[in-house]
Amino acid sequence: MRLSKHSPQIINPMSENSFHPQQARIGIIGLGYVGLPLATVFAEAGYRVLGFDVSRAVCDGINAGHSHIKDIPTPRLAPLVEQGLVEATTDFERLAECTAISICVPTPLNKIKDPDLSYVVAATEAIAPRLRSGQLIILESTTYPGTTRDLMLPILEKTGMKVGVDFFLCFSPERVDPGNERWHTKNTPKVLGGITSACKDVGMALYAQVFDRMVPVENTEAAELVKVYENTFRMINIALANELSMVCDKLGISVWKVIDAAATKPFGFMKFTPGPGLGGHCIPLDPHYLSWKMRNLSFKTRMIELASEINAEMPEYTVNKVALALNEQGLSLKGSRVLILGIAYKKDIDDLRESPALDIIRILQERGAEVLYHDPYCPVIADDGHTEIPYLPLHSTPLSDELFQQCHAVVVVTDHSGLDYQGIAAKSKAMVDTRGVV
Ligand SMILES: NC(=O)c1ccc[n+]([C@@H]2O[C@H](COP(=O)([O-])OP(=O)(O)OC[C@H]3O[C@@H](n4cnc5c(N)ncnc54)[C@H](O)[C@@H]3O)[C@@H](O)[C@H]2O)c1
């Protein structure tokens, strides 16, 4: 029988050469902030990558050589597509072509902050009917300890195939930090755990080909917990910095100078800074995965609850500071014009997910202020039916001396590079600086 172009290759992953770029084909499900960089790293190591996404627009864009992810510029992606090393498809039948499949789909929280694993389930259910002997499946999406074993494994074993024997299942958390020029997908150490030790060995055999440093851990639960612990550590320390900023306001001391001075201690201290609230797809959400899991085991994660509470107060705290600044001018929020500088959740990126700027704008509008914003990375806040901001769409306003004169207060929410914050402060009637740039 002649194999067609799309026929599965029969590969024994335990054999030495099976993960050789000439032989292996890597499937990536979900081609967003995590999946596209991962696809790129594999392709740059010489692997043929087949990306799967439910969005036709995402696939069409990638197949045309265009990147929709800022960390992967189009000139980096286009040659890989041209050489046939990266291809994207919405045809999940083609999962059978892959030697290994990494899953990079979203893991959001629902309205009551419980994990929404429907995307992981959908991806696993897409794999199950096409699962073939020897395939390696690796979940990359952030989730609570136990997801890979309790949720994915039963779906895959329903096929009658046995994990660690017929197929291999691992968890390896993505640690990508969008916009970080020093640490990126390839050079950030990669943690990996398997359902069985054979799974871990197979997972390591592939990932060690492309990542600079692998960190194998005991099992999938340990790997899942590593990721949520890292982000919980960050979330709790940001909460402490936020509380310190409130303490400093009461004491009339500059929080920035206190933190900078503390950071001169060469041991036992790590610098975290306060801000307008948490943002992004990870830090505000991931700790809730752990607290949800532990609630099911009748354990209360008190540090997480308290830190979340403090961080969640920051947008309102920022608006109250704006109200105080207006008060100095004999004005109220109602009827005042407020300019927000930066709305992405952190500097120099275009990601608006969970951005505290959206909460700040909502509260300002609810209290009757007219809100304008400037963000070179985010030209519009559209009404997508989910946002609770009363008056949308809003468009980024070009900066001018006239604009600063027309606004009663300017709020630095995201400290994108390239703005002359000192100059803007000098031209503004009042400035609230949540990032310590002035
Ligand atoms: N963005 C980050 O900085 C970051 C960092 C570390 C970990 N993570 C984690 O990685 C995971 C993915 O996050 P992301 O930021 O890449 O998300 P994203 O929204 O940028 O991308 C997800 C992609 O998956 C696609 N998708 C959704 N359901 C699908 C399905 N059933 N089959 C195929 N494709 C599907 C979407 O169309 C989208 O293109 C999440 O669990 C996240 O917590 C994200």
PDB file of C-alpha atoms in Angstrom, residues 220-366:
ATOM      1  CA  THR A 220       2.318  15.664  36.004  1.00  0.00           C
ATOM      2  CA  GLU A 221       0.828  16.942  39.294  1.00  0.00           C
ATOM      3  CA  ALA A 222       4.220  18.321  40.384  1.00  0.00           C
ATOM      4  CA  ALA A 223       4.709  20.022  37.001  1.00  0.00           C
ATOM      5  CA  GLU A 224       1.211  21.530  37.184  1.00  0.00           C
ATOM      6  CA  LEU A 225       1.867  22.794  40.718  1.00  0.00           C
ATOM      7  CA  VAL A 226       5.247  24.319  39.766  1.00  0.00           C
ATOM      8  CA  LYS A 227       3.511  26.621  37.297  1.00  0.00           C
ATOM      9  CA  VAL A 228       0.687  27.742  39.586  1.00  0.00           C
ATOM     10  CA  TYR A 229       3.138  28.176  42.477  1.00  0.00           C
ATOM     11  CA  GLU A 230       5.383  30.450  40.358  1.00  0.00           C
ATOM     12  CA  ASN A 231       2.489  32.709  39.452  1.00  0.00           C
ATOM     13  CA  THR A 232       1.020  32.610  42.964  1.00  0.00           C
ATOM     14  CA  PHE A 233       4.430  33.689  44.329  1.00  0.00           C
ATOM     15  CA  ARG A 234       4.363  36.650  41.987  1.00  0.00           C
ATOM     16  CA  MET A 235       0.748  37.547  42.731  1.00  0.00           C
ATOM     17  CA  ILE A 236       1.275  37.513  46.509  1.00  0.00           C
ATOM     18  CA  ASN A 237       4.434  39.626  46.318  1.00  0.00           C
ATOM     19  CA  ILE A 238       2.701  42.161  44.073  1.00  0.00           C
ATOM     20  CA  ALA A 239      -0.084  42.345  46.683  1.00  0.00           C
ATOM     21  CA  LEU A 240       2.529  43.049  49.363  1.00  0.00           C
ATOM     22  CA  ALA A 241       4.012  45.847  47.224  1.00  0.00           C
ATOM     23  CA  ASN A 242       0.498  47.232  46.665  1.00  0.00           C
ATOM     24  CA  GLU A 243      -0.179  47.208  50.397  1.00  0.00           C
ATOM     25  CA  LEU A 244       3.177  48.908  50.965  1.00  0.00           C
ATOM     26  CA  SER A 245       2.130  51.671  48.549  1.00  0.00           C
ATOM     27  CA  MET A 246      -1.012  52.271  50.658  1.00  0.00           C
ATOM     28  CA  VAL A 247       1.126  52.287  53.821  1.00  0.00           C
ATOM     29  CA  CYS A 248       3.498  54.813  52.219  1.00  0.00           C
ATOM     30  CA  ASP A 249       0.590  57.050  51.146  1.00  0.00           C
ATOM     31  CA  LYS A 250      -0.579  57.170  54.762  1.00  0.00           C
ATOM     32  CA  LEU A 251       2.949  57.872  56.015  1.00  0.00           C
ATOM     33  CA  GLY A 252       3.756  60.423  53.311  1.00  0.00           C
ATOM     34  CA  ILE A 253       6.787  58.425  52.105  1.00  0.00           C
ATOM     35  CA  SER A 254       7.665  57.562  48.488  1.00  0.00           C
ATOM     36  CA  VAL A 255       7.001  53.842  47.995  1.00  0.00           C
ATOM     37  CA  TRP A 256       9.376  53.810  45.004  1.00  0.00           C
ATOM     38  CA  LYS A 257      12.296  55.111  47.042  1.00  0.00           C
ATOM     39  CA  VAL A 258      11.589  52.626  49.846  1.00  0.00           C
ATOM     40  CA  ILE A 259      11.483  49.687  47.411  1.00  0.00           C
ATOM     41  CA  ASP A 260      14.613  50.828  45.561  1.00  0.00           C
ATOM     42  CA  ALA A 261      16.473  51.157  48.852  1.00  0.00           C
ATOM     43  CA  ALA A 262      15.278  47.721  50.039  1.00  0.00           C
ATOM     44  CA  ALA A 263      16.417  46.245  46.717  1.00  0.00           C
ATOM     45  CA  THR A 264      20.015  47.208  47.478  1.00  0.00           C
ATOM     46  CA  LYS A 265      20.074  44.276  49.921  1.00  0.00           C
ATOM     47  CA  PRO A 266      22.123  41.725  48.022  1.00  0.00           C
ATOM     48  CA  PHE A 267      20.433  38.663  49.534  1.00  0.00           C
ATOM     49  CA  GLY A 268      17.014  37.585  50.811  1.00  0.00           C
ATOM     50  CA  PHE A 269      15.042  40.258  48.959  1.00  0.00           C
ATOM     51  CA  MET A 270      13.400  40.253  45.546  1.00  0.00           C
ATOM     52  CA  LYS A 271      12.031  43.434  44.061  1.00  0.00           C
ATOM     53  CA  PHE A 272       8.320  43.690  43.265  1.00  0.00           C
ATOM     54  CA  THR A 273       6.567  46.946  42.472  1.00  0.00           C
ATOM     55  CA  PRO A 274       3.065  48.232  43.115  1.00  0.00           C
ATOM     56  CA  GLY A 275       0.706  49.153  40.298  1.00  0.00           C
ATOM     57  CA  PRO A 276      -2.883  49.817  39.282  1.00  0.00           C
ATOM     58  CA  GLY A 277      -3.916  46.152  39.739  1.00  0.00           C
ATOM     59  CA  LEU A 278      -3.143  42.777  38.212  1.00  0.00           C
ATOM     60  CA  GLY A 279      -3.437  42.066  34.515  1.00  0.00           C
ATOM     61  CA  GLY A 280      -2.762  39.485  31.851  1.00  0.00           C
ATOM     62  CA  HIS A 281      -3.876  35.970  31.262  1.00  0.00           C
ATOM     63  CA  CYS A 282      -1.757  34.427  34.038  1.00  0.00           C
ATOM     64  CA  ILE A 283      -1.054  36.223  37.315  1.00  0.00           C
ATOM     65  CA  PRO A 284      -4.653  37.253  38.142  1.00  0.00           C
ATOM     66  CA  LEU A 285      -6.086  33.848  37.155  1.00  0.00           C
ATOM     67  CA  ASP A 286      -3.644  31.049  37.893  1.00  0.00           C
ATOM     68  CA  PRO A 287      -3.696  31.222  41.712  1.00  0.00           C
ATOM     69  CA  HIS A 288      -7.458  30.661  41.549  1.00  0.00           C
ATOM     70  CA  TYR A 289      -6.792  27.317  39.881  1.00  0.00           C
ATOM     71  CA  LEU A 290      -4.928  26.265  42.984  1.00  0.00           C
ATOM     72  CA  SER A 291      -7.457  27.685  45.435  1.00  0.00           C
ATOM     73  CA  TRP A 292     -10.294  25.988  43.499  1.00  0.00           C
ATOM     74  CA  LYS A 293      -8.508  22.654  43.638  1.00  0.00           C
ATOM     75  CA  MET A 294      -7.741  23.023  47.344  1.00  0.00           C
ATOM     76  CA  ARG A 295     -11.341  24.056  48.134  1.00  0.00           C
ATOM     77  CA  ASN A 296     -12.327  20.669  46.734  1.00  0.00           C
ATOM     78  CA  LEU A 297      -9.933  19.132  49.263  1.00  0.00           C
ATOM     79  CA  SER A 298     -11.430  21.254  52.099  1.00  0.00           C
ATOM     80  CA  PHE A 299      -8.293  23.399  52.385  1.00  0.00           C
ATOM     81  CA  LYS A 300      -8.449  27.188  52.322  1.00  0.00           C
ATOM     82  CA  THR A 301      -5.534  28.926  50.573  1.00  0.00           C
ATOM     83  CA  ARG A 302      -5.604  31.986  52.830  1.00  0.00           C
ATOM     84  CA  MET A 303      -2.570  33.759  51.352  1.00  0.00           C
ATOM     85  CA  ILE A 304      -4.137  33.612  47.894  1.00  0.00           C
ATOM     86  CA  GLU A 305      -7.505  34.929  49.103  1.00  0.00           C
ATOM     87  CA  LEU A 306      -5.960  37.875  50.961  1.00  0.00           C
ATOM     88  CA  ALA A 307      -3.551  38.820  48.180  1.00  0.00           C
ATOM     89  CA  SER A 308      -6.343  38.643  45.568  1.00  0.00           C
ATOM     90  CA  GLU A 309      -8.456  40.941  47.702  1.00  0.00           C
ATOM     91  CA  ILE A 310      -5.685  43.560  47.962  1.00  0.00           C
ATOM     92  CA  ASN A 311      -4.844  43.407  44.251  1.00  0.00           C
ATOM     93  CA  ALA A 312      -8.513  43.615  43.252  1.00  0.00           C
ATOM     94  CA  GLU A 313      -8.860  46.865  45.238  1.00  0.00           C
ATOM     95  CA  MET A 314      -6.132  48.651  43.251  1.00  0.00           C
ATOM     96  CA  PRO A 315      -8.228  49.964  40.309  1.00  0.00           C
ATOM     97  CA  GLU A 316     -10.675  51.577  42.750  1.00  0.00           C
ATOM     98  CA  TYR A 317      -7.768  52.876  44.853  1.00  0.00           C
ATOM     99  CA  THR A 318      -6.331  54.462  41.687  1.00  0.00           C
ATOM    100  CA  VAL A 319      -9.661  56.120  40.837  1.00  0.00           C
ATOM    101  CA  ASN A 320      -9.885  57.468  44.395  1.00  0.00           C
ATOM    102  CA  LYS A 321      -6.442  59.028  43.892  1.00  0.00           C
ATOM    103  CA  VAL A 322      -7.728  60.687  40.709  1.00  0.00           C
ATOM    104  CA  ALA A 323     -10.714  62.006  42.676  1.00  0.00           C
ATOM    105  CA  LEU A 324      -8.316  63.469  45.284  1.00  0.00           C
ATOM    106  CA  ALA A 325      -6.197  65.091  42.570  1.00  0.00           C
ATOM    107  CA  LEU A 326      -9.327  66.670  41.056  1.00  0.00           C
ATOM    108  CA  ASN A 327     -10.453  67.766  44.507  1.00  0.00           C
ATOM    109  CA  GLU A 328      -7.282  69.846  44.764  1.00  0.00           C
ATOM    110  CA  GLN A 329      -8.544  71.777  41.730  1.00  0.00           C
ATOM    111  CA  GLY A 330     -12.026  72.157  43.226  1.00  0.00           C
ATOM    112  CA  LEU A 331     -13.399  69.593  40.758  1.00  0.00           C
ATOM    113  CA  SER A 332     -15.317  66.354  41.047  1.00  0.00           C
ATOM    114  CA  LEU A 333     -14.945  63.197  38.976  1.00  0.00           C
ATOM    115  CA  LYS A 334     -18.374  63.834  37.484  1.00  0.00           C
ATOM    116  CA  GLY A 335     -17.907  66.117  34.528  1.00  0.00           C
ATOM    117  CA  SER A 336     -14.084  65.992  34.551  1.00  0.00           C
ATOM    118  CA  ARG A 337     -12.001  64.830  31.605  1.00  0.00           C
ATOM    119  CA  VAL A 338      -9.419  62.164  32.474  1.00  0.00           C
ATOM    120  CA  LEU A 339      -6.646  60.939  30.180  1.00  0.00           C
ATOM    121  CA  ILE A 340      -5.304  57.404  30.732  1.00  0.00           C
ATOM    122  CA  LEU A 341      -1.759  56.732  29.527  1.00  0.00           C
ATOM    123  CA  GLY A 342      -1.311  53.059  28.591  1.00  0.00           C
ATOM    124  CA  ILE A 343      -4.086  50.478  28.738  1.00  0.00           C
ATOM    125  CA  ALA A 344      -2.269  47.177  27.943  1.00  0.00           C
ATOM    126  CA  TYR A 345      -1.784  45.047  31.055  1.00  0.00           C
ATOM    127  CA  LYS A 346       1.971  45.705  31.018  1.00  0.00           C
ATOM    128  CA  LYS A 347       4.498  47.863  29.217  1.00  0.00           C
ATOM    129  CA  ASP A 348       5.397  47.547  25.542  1.00  0.00           C
ATOM    130  CA  ILE A 349       2.851  44.868  24.651  1.00  0.00           C
ATOM    131  CA  ASP A 350      -0.590  44.987  23.040  1.00  0.00           C
ATOM    132  CA  ASP A 351      -2.384  42.529  25.357  1.00  0.00           C
ATOM    133  CA  LEU A 352      -5.534  43.894  26.988  1.00  0.00           C
ATOM    134  CA  ARG A 353      -6.566  40.694  28.749  1.00  0.00           C
ATOM    135  CA  GLU A 354      -7.584  41.320  32.371  1.00  0.00           C
ATOM    136  CA  SER A 355      -5.933  44.746  32.132  1.00  0.00           C
ATOM    137  CA  PRO A 356      -6.654  46.877  35.217  1.00  0.00           C
ATOM    138  CA  ALA A 357      -7.003  49.845  32.838  1.00  0.00           C
ATOM    139  CA  LEU A 358     -10.361  48.433  31.764  1.00  0.00           C
ATOM    140  CA  ASP A 359     -11.590  48.459  35.380  1.00  0.00           C
ATOM    141  CA  ILE A 360     -10.227  51.954  35.929  1.00  0.00           C
ATOM    142  CA  ILE A 361     -11.976  53.258  32.807  1.00  0.00           C
ATOM    143  CA  ARG A 362     -15.221  51.534  33.832  1.00  0.00           C
ATOM    144  CA  ILE A 363     -15.184  53.023  37.347  1.00  0.00           C
ATOM    145  CA  LEU A 364     -14.288  56.500  36.034  1.00  0.00           C
ATOM    146  CA  GLN A 365     -17.132  56.391  33.491  1.00  0.00           C
ATOM    147  CA  GLU A 366     -19.574  55.055  36.087  1.00  0.00           C
TER     148      GLU A 366
END
